[in-house]
PDB file of C-alpha atoms in Angstrom:
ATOM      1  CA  UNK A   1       0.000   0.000   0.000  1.00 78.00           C
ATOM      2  CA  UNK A   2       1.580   2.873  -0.527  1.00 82.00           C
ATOM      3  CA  UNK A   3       2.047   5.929   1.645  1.00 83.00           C
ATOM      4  CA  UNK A   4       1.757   3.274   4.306  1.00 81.00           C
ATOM      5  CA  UNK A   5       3.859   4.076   7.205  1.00 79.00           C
ATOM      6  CA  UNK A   6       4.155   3.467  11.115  1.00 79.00           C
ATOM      7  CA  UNK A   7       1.519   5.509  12.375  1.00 78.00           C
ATOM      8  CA  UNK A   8      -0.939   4.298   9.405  1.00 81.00           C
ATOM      9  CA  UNK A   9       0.180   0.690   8.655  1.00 81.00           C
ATOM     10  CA  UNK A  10      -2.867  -0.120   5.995  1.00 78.00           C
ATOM     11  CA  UNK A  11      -2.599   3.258   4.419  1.00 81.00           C
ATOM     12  CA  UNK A  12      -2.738   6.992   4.331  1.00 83.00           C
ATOM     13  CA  UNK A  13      -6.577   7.303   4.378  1.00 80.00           C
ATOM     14  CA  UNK A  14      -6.309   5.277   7.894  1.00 77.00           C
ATOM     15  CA  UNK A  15      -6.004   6.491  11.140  1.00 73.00           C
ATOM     16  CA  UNK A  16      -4.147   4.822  14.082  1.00 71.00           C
ATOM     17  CA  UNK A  17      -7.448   4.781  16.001  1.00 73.00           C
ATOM     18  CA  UNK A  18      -8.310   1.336  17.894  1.00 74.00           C
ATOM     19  CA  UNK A  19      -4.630   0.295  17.109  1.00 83.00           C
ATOM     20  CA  UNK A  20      -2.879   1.337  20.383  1.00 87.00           C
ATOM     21  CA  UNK A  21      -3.089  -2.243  21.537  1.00 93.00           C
ATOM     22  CA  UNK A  22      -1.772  -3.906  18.187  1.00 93.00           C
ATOM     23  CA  UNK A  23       2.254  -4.528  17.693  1.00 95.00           C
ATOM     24  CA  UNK A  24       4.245  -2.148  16.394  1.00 93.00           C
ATOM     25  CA  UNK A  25       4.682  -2.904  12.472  1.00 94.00           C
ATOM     26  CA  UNK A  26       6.551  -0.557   9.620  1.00 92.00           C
ATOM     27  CA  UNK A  27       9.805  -0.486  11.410  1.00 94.00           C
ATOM     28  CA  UNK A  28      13.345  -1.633  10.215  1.00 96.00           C
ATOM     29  CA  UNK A  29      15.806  -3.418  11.931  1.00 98.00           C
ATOM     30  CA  UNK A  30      17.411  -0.034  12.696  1.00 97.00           C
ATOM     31  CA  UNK A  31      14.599   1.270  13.674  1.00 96.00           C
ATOM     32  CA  UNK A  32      13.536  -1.241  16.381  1.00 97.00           C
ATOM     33  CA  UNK A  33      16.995  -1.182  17.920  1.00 97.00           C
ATOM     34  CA  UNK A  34      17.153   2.894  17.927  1.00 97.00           C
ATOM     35  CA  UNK A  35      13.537   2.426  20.289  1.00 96.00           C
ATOM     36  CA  UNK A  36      15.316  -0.434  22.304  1.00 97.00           C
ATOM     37  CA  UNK A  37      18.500   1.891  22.911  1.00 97.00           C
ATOM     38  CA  UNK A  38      15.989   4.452  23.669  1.00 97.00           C
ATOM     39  CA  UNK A  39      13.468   2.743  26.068  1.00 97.00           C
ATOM     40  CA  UNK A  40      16.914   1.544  28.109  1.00 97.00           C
ATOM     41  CA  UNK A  41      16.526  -2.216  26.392  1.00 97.00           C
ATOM     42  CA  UNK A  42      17.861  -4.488  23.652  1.00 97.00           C
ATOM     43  CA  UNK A  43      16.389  -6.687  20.729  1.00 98.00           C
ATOM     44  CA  UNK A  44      16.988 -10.515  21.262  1.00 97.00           C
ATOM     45  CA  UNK A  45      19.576 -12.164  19.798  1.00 96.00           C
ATOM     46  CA  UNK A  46      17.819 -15.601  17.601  1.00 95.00           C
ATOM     47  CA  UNK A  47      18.785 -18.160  20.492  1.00 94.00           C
ATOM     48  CA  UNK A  48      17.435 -15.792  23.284  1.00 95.00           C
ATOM     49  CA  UNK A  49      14.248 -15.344  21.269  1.00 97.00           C
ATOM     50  CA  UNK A  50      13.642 -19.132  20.517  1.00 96.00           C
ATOM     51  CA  UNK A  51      14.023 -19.932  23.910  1.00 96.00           C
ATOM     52  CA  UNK A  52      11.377 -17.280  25.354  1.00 97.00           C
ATOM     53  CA  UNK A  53       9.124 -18.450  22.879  1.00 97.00           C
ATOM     54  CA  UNK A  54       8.840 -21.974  23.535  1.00 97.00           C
ATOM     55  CA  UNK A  55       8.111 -21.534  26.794  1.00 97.00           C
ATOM     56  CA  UNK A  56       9.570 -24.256  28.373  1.00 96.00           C
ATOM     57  CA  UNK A  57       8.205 -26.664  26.055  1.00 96.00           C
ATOM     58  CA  UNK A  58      11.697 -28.123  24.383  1.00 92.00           C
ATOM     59  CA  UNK A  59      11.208 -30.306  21.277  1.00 92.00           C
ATOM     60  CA  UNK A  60       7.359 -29.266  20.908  1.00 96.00           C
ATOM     61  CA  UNK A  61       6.255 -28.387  17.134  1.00 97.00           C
ATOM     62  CA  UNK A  62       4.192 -25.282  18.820  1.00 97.00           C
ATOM     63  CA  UNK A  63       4.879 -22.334  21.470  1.00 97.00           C
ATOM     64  CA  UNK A  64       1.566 -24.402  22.660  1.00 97.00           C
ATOM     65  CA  UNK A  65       2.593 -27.967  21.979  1.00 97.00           C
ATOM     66  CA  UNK A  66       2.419 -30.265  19.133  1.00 97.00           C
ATOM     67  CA  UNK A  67      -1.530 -30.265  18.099  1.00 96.00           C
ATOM     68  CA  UNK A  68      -2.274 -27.617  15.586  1.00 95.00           C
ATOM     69  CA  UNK A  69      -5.774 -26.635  16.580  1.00 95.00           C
ATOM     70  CA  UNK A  70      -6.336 -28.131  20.288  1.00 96.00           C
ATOM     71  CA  UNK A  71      -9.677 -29.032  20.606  1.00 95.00           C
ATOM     72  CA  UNK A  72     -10.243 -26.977  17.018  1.00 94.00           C
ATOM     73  CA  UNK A  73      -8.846 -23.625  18.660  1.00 95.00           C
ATOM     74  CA  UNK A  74      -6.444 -21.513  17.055  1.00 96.00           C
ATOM     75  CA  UNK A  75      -3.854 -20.746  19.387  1.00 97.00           C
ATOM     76  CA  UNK A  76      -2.428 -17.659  17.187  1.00 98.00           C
ATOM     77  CA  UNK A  77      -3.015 -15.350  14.590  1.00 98.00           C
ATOM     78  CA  UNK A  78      -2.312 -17.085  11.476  1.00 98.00           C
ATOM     79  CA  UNK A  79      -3.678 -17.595   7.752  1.00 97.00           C
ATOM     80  CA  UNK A  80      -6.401 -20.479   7.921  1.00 95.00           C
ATOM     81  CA  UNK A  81      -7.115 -21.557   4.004  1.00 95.00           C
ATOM     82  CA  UNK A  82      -5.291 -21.274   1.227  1.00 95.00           C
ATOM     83  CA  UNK A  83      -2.536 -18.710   0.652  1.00 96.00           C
ATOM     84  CA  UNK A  84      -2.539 -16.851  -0.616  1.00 94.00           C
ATOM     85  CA  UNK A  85      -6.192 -16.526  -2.809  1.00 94.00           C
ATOM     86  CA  UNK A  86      -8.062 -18.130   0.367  1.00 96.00           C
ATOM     87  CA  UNK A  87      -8.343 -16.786   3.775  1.00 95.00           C
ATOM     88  CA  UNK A  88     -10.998 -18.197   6.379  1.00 96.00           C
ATOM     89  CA  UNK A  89     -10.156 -16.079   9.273  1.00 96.00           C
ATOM     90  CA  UNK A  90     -10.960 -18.692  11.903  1.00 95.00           C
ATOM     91  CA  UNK A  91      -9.044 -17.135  14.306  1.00 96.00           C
ATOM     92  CA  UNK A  92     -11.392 -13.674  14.079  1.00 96.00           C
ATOM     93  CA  UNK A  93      -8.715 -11.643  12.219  1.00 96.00           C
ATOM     94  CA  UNK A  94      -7.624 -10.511   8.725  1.00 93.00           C
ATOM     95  CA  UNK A  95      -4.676  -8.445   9.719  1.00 93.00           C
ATOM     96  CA  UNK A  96      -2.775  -7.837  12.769  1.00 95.00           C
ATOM     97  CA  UNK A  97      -4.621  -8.951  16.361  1.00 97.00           C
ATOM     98  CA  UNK A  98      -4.601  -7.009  19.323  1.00 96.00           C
ATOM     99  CA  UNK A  99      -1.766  -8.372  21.955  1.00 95.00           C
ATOM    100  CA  UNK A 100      -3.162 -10.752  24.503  1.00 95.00           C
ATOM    101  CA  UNK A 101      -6.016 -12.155  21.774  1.00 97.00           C
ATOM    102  CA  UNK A 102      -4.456 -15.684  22.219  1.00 97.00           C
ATOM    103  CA  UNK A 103      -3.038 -17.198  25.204  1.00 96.00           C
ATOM    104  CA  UNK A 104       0.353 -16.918  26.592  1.00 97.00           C
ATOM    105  CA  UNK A 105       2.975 -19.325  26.330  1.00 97.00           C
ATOM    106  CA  UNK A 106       4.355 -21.194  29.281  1.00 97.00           C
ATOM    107  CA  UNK A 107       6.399 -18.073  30.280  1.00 97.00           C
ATOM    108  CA  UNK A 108       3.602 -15.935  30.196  1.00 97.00           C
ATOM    109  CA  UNK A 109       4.700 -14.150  26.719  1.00 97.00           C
ATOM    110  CA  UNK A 110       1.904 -13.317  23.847  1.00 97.00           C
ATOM    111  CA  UNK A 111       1.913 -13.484  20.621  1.00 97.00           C
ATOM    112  CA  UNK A 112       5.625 -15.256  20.508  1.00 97.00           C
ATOM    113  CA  UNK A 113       4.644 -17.136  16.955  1.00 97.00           C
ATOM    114  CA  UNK A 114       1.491 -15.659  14.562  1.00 98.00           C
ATOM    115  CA  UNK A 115       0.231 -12.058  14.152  1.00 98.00           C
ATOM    116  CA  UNK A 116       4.133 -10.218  13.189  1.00 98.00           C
ATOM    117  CA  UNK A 117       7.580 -11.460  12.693  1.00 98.00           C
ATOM    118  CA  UNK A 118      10.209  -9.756  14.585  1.00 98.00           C
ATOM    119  CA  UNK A 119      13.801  -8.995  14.842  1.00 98.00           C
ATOM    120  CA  UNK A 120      16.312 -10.365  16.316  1.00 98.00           C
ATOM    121  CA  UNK A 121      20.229  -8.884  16.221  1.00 97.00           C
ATOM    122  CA  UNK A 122      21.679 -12.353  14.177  1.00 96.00           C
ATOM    123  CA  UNK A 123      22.682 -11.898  10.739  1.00 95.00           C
ATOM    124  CA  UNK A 124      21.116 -14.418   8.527  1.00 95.00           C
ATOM    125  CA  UNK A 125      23.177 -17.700   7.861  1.00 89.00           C
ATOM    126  CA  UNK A 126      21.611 -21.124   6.833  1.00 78.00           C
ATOM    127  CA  UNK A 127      23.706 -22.717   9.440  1.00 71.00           C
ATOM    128  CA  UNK A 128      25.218 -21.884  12.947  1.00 62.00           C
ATOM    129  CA  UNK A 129      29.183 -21.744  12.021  1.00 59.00           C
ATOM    130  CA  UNK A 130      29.402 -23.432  15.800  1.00 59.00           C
ATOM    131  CA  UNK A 131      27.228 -26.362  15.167  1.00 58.00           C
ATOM    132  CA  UNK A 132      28.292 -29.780  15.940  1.00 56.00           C
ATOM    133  CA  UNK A 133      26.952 -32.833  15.448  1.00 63.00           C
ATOM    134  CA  UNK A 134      26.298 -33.640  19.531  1.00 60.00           C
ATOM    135  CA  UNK A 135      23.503 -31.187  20.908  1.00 59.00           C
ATOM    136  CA  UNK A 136      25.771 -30.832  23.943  1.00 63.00           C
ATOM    137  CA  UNK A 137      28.673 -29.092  22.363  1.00 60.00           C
ATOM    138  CA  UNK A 138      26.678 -26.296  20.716  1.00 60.00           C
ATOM    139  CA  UNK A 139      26.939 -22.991  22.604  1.00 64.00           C
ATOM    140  CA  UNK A 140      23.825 -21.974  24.548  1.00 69.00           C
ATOM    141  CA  UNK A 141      23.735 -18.639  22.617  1.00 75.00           C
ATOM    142  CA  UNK A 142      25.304 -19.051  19.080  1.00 76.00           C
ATOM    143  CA  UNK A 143      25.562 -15.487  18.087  1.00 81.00           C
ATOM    144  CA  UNK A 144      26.187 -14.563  14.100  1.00 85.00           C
ATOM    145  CA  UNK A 145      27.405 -11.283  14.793  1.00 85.00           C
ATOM    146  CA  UNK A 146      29.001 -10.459  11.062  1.00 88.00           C
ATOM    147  CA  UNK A 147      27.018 -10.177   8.035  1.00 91.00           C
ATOM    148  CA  UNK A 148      29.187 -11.744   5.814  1.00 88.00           C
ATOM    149  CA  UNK A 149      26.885 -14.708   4.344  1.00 86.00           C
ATOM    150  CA  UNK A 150      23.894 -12.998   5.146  1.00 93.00           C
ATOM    151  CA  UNK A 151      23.453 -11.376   1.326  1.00 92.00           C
ATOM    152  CA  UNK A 152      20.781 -12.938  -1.013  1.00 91.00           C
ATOM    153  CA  UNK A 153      21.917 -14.170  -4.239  1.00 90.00           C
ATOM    154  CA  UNK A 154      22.321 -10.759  -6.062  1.00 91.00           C
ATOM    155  CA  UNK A 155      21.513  -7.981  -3.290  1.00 92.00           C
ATOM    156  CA  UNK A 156      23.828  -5.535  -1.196  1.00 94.00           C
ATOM    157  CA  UNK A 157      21.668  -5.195   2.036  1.00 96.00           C
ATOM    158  CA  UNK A 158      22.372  -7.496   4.433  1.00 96.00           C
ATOM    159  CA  UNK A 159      19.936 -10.067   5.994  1.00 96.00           C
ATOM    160  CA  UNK A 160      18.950 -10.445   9.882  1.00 97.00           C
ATOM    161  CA  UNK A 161      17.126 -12.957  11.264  1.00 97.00           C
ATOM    162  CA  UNK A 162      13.336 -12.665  11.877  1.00 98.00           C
ATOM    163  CA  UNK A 163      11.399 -15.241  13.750  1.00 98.00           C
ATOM    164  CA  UNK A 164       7.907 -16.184  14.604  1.00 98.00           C
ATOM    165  CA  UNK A 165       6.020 -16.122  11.524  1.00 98.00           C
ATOM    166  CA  UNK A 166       2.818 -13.805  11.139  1.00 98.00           C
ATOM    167  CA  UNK A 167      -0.816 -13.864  10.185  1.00 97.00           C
ATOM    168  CA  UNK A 168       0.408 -14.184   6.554  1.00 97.00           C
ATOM    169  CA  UNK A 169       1.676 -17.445   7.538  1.00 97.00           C
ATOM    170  CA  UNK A 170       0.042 -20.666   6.474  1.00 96.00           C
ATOM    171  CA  UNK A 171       0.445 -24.280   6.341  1.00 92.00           C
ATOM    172  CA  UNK A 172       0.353 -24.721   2.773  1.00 93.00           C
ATOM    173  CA  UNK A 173       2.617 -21.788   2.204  1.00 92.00           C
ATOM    174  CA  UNK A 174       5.475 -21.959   5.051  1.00 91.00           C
ATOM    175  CA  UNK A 175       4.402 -22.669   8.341  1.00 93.00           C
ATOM    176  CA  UNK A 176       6.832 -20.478  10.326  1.00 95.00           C
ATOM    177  CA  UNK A 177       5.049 -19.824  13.010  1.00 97.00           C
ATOM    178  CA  UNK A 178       7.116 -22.388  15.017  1.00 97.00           C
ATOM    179  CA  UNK A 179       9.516 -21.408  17.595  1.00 97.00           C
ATOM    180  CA  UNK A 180      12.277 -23.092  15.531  1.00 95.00           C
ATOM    181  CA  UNK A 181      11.334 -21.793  11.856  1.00 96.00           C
ATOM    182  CA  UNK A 182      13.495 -18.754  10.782  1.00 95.00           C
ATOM    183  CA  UNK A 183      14.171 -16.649   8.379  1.00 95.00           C
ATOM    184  CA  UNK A 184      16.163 -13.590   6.567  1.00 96.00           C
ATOM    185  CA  UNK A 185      15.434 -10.504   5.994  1.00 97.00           C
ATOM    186  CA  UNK A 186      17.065  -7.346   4.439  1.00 97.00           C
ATOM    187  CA  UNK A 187      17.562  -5.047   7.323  1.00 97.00           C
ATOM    188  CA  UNK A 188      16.247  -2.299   5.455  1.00 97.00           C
ATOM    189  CA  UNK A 189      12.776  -3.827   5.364  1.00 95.00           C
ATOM    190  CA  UNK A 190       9.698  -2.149   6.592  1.00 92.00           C
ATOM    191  CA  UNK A 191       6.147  -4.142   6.383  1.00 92.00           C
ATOM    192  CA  UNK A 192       2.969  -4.710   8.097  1.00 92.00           C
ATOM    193  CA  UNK A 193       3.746  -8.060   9.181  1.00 95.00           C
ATOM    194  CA  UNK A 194       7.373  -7.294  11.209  1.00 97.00           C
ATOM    195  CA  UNK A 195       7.482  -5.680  13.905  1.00 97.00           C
ATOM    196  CA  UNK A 196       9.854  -6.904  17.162  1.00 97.00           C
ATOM    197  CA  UNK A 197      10.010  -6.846  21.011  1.00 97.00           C
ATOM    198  CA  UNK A 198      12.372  -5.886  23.308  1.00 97.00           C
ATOM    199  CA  UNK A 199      14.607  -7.727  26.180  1.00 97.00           C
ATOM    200  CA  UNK A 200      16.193  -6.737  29.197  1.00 95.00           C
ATOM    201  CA  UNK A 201      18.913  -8.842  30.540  1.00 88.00           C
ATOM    202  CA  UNK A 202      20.009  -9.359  34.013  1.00 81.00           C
ATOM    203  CA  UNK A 203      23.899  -9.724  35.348  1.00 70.00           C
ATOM    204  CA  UNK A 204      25.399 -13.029  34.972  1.00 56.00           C
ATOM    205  CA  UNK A 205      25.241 -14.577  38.058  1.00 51.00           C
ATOM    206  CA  UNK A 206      28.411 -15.131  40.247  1.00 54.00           C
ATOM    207  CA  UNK A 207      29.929 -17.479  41.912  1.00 46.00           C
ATOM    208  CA  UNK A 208      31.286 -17.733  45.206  1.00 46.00           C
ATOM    209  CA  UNK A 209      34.060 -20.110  46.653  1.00 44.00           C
ATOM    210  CA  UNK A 210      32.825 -22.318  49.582  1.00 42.00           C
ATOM    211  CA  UNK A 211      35.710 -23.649  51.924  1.00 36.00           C
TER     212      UNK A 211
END
């Protein structure tokens, strides 16, 4: 759409009226960090988000679990039909849902997968350069701090990881919105279906010496 922007994510002859409560969409990665510098916080890096998101469920398919639909619910805000010619809206929305619409994950966090991708400070790679082949020698927080590798074939922006999926997301499309799916995205990118969240981290915790 264009003229779309921030303040008037489906167009200029929108207002932001009955949005206050809906994420934040239109912003590059630059421009989530610059609020997260601002607001005394930081974006996630990719491991730090995965983990939050699936909520103490390790190995699960969902933020929820493994069922799709429990008990024919939807659990987040997602495409339902065909993408992208064929949208049922089962889950009461067309766009962007207002936080808190589903439930929270086991760490009491909304909208972690569905309704808007979001940042994360990880340049793009298709594989951790740390990985190994026992899950017990992989670093807890594999960081890809330099962008080299992170260029689609033929561009010159480089590519940061986004995770979640978002209510363009469907099962016969990608299916991203899985705590493990991933992908990149130029960092110059503004749309209405990425948006991020911010962290806060605590000290490392010490040690002390007992006698």
């Amino acid at each position: 759409m264009p003229g779309a922007y921030c303040r008037r994510p489906p167009g200029p002859a929108t207002t932001g009226i009955g949005r206050v409560r809906h994420p934040f969409v239109q912003a590059a990665c630059d421009d989530a960090a610059a609020y997260a510098e601002w607001a005394g916080k930081e974006l996630p890096t990719e491991a730090e988000w995965e983990f939050a998101a699936r909520g103490g469920l390790e190995g699960a398919t969902f933020a929820w679990g493994d069922e799709h639909f429990p008990d024919g619910k939807p659990m987040a805000n997602t495409w339902q039909g065909e993408f992208p010619w064929q949208n049922l809206k089962l889950d009461g929305f067309e766009g962007t849902s207002p936080v808190g619409s589903f439930p929270p994950n086991g760490y009491g966090l909304y909208d972690m997968t569905g309704n808007v991708w979001e940042w994360t400070t990880d340049f793009f790679t298709q594989r951790h350069p740390d990985e190994a082949e026992k899950a017990c020698c992989v670093p807890k927080n594999p960081r890809v701090s330099g962008d080299e590798g992170s260029y689609a074939p033929g561009e010159t922006i480089p590519r940061r990881v986004i995770k979640g999926g978002s209510h363009l997301c469907a099962p016969n499309y990608c299916l991203r919105y899985r705590p493990a799916a991933r992908q990149g995205e130029a960092v110059d990118t503004s749309t209405g279906h990425i948006g991020f969240r911010c962290v806060v981290r605590g000290e490392a915790p010490t040690t002390t010496a007992r006698g």
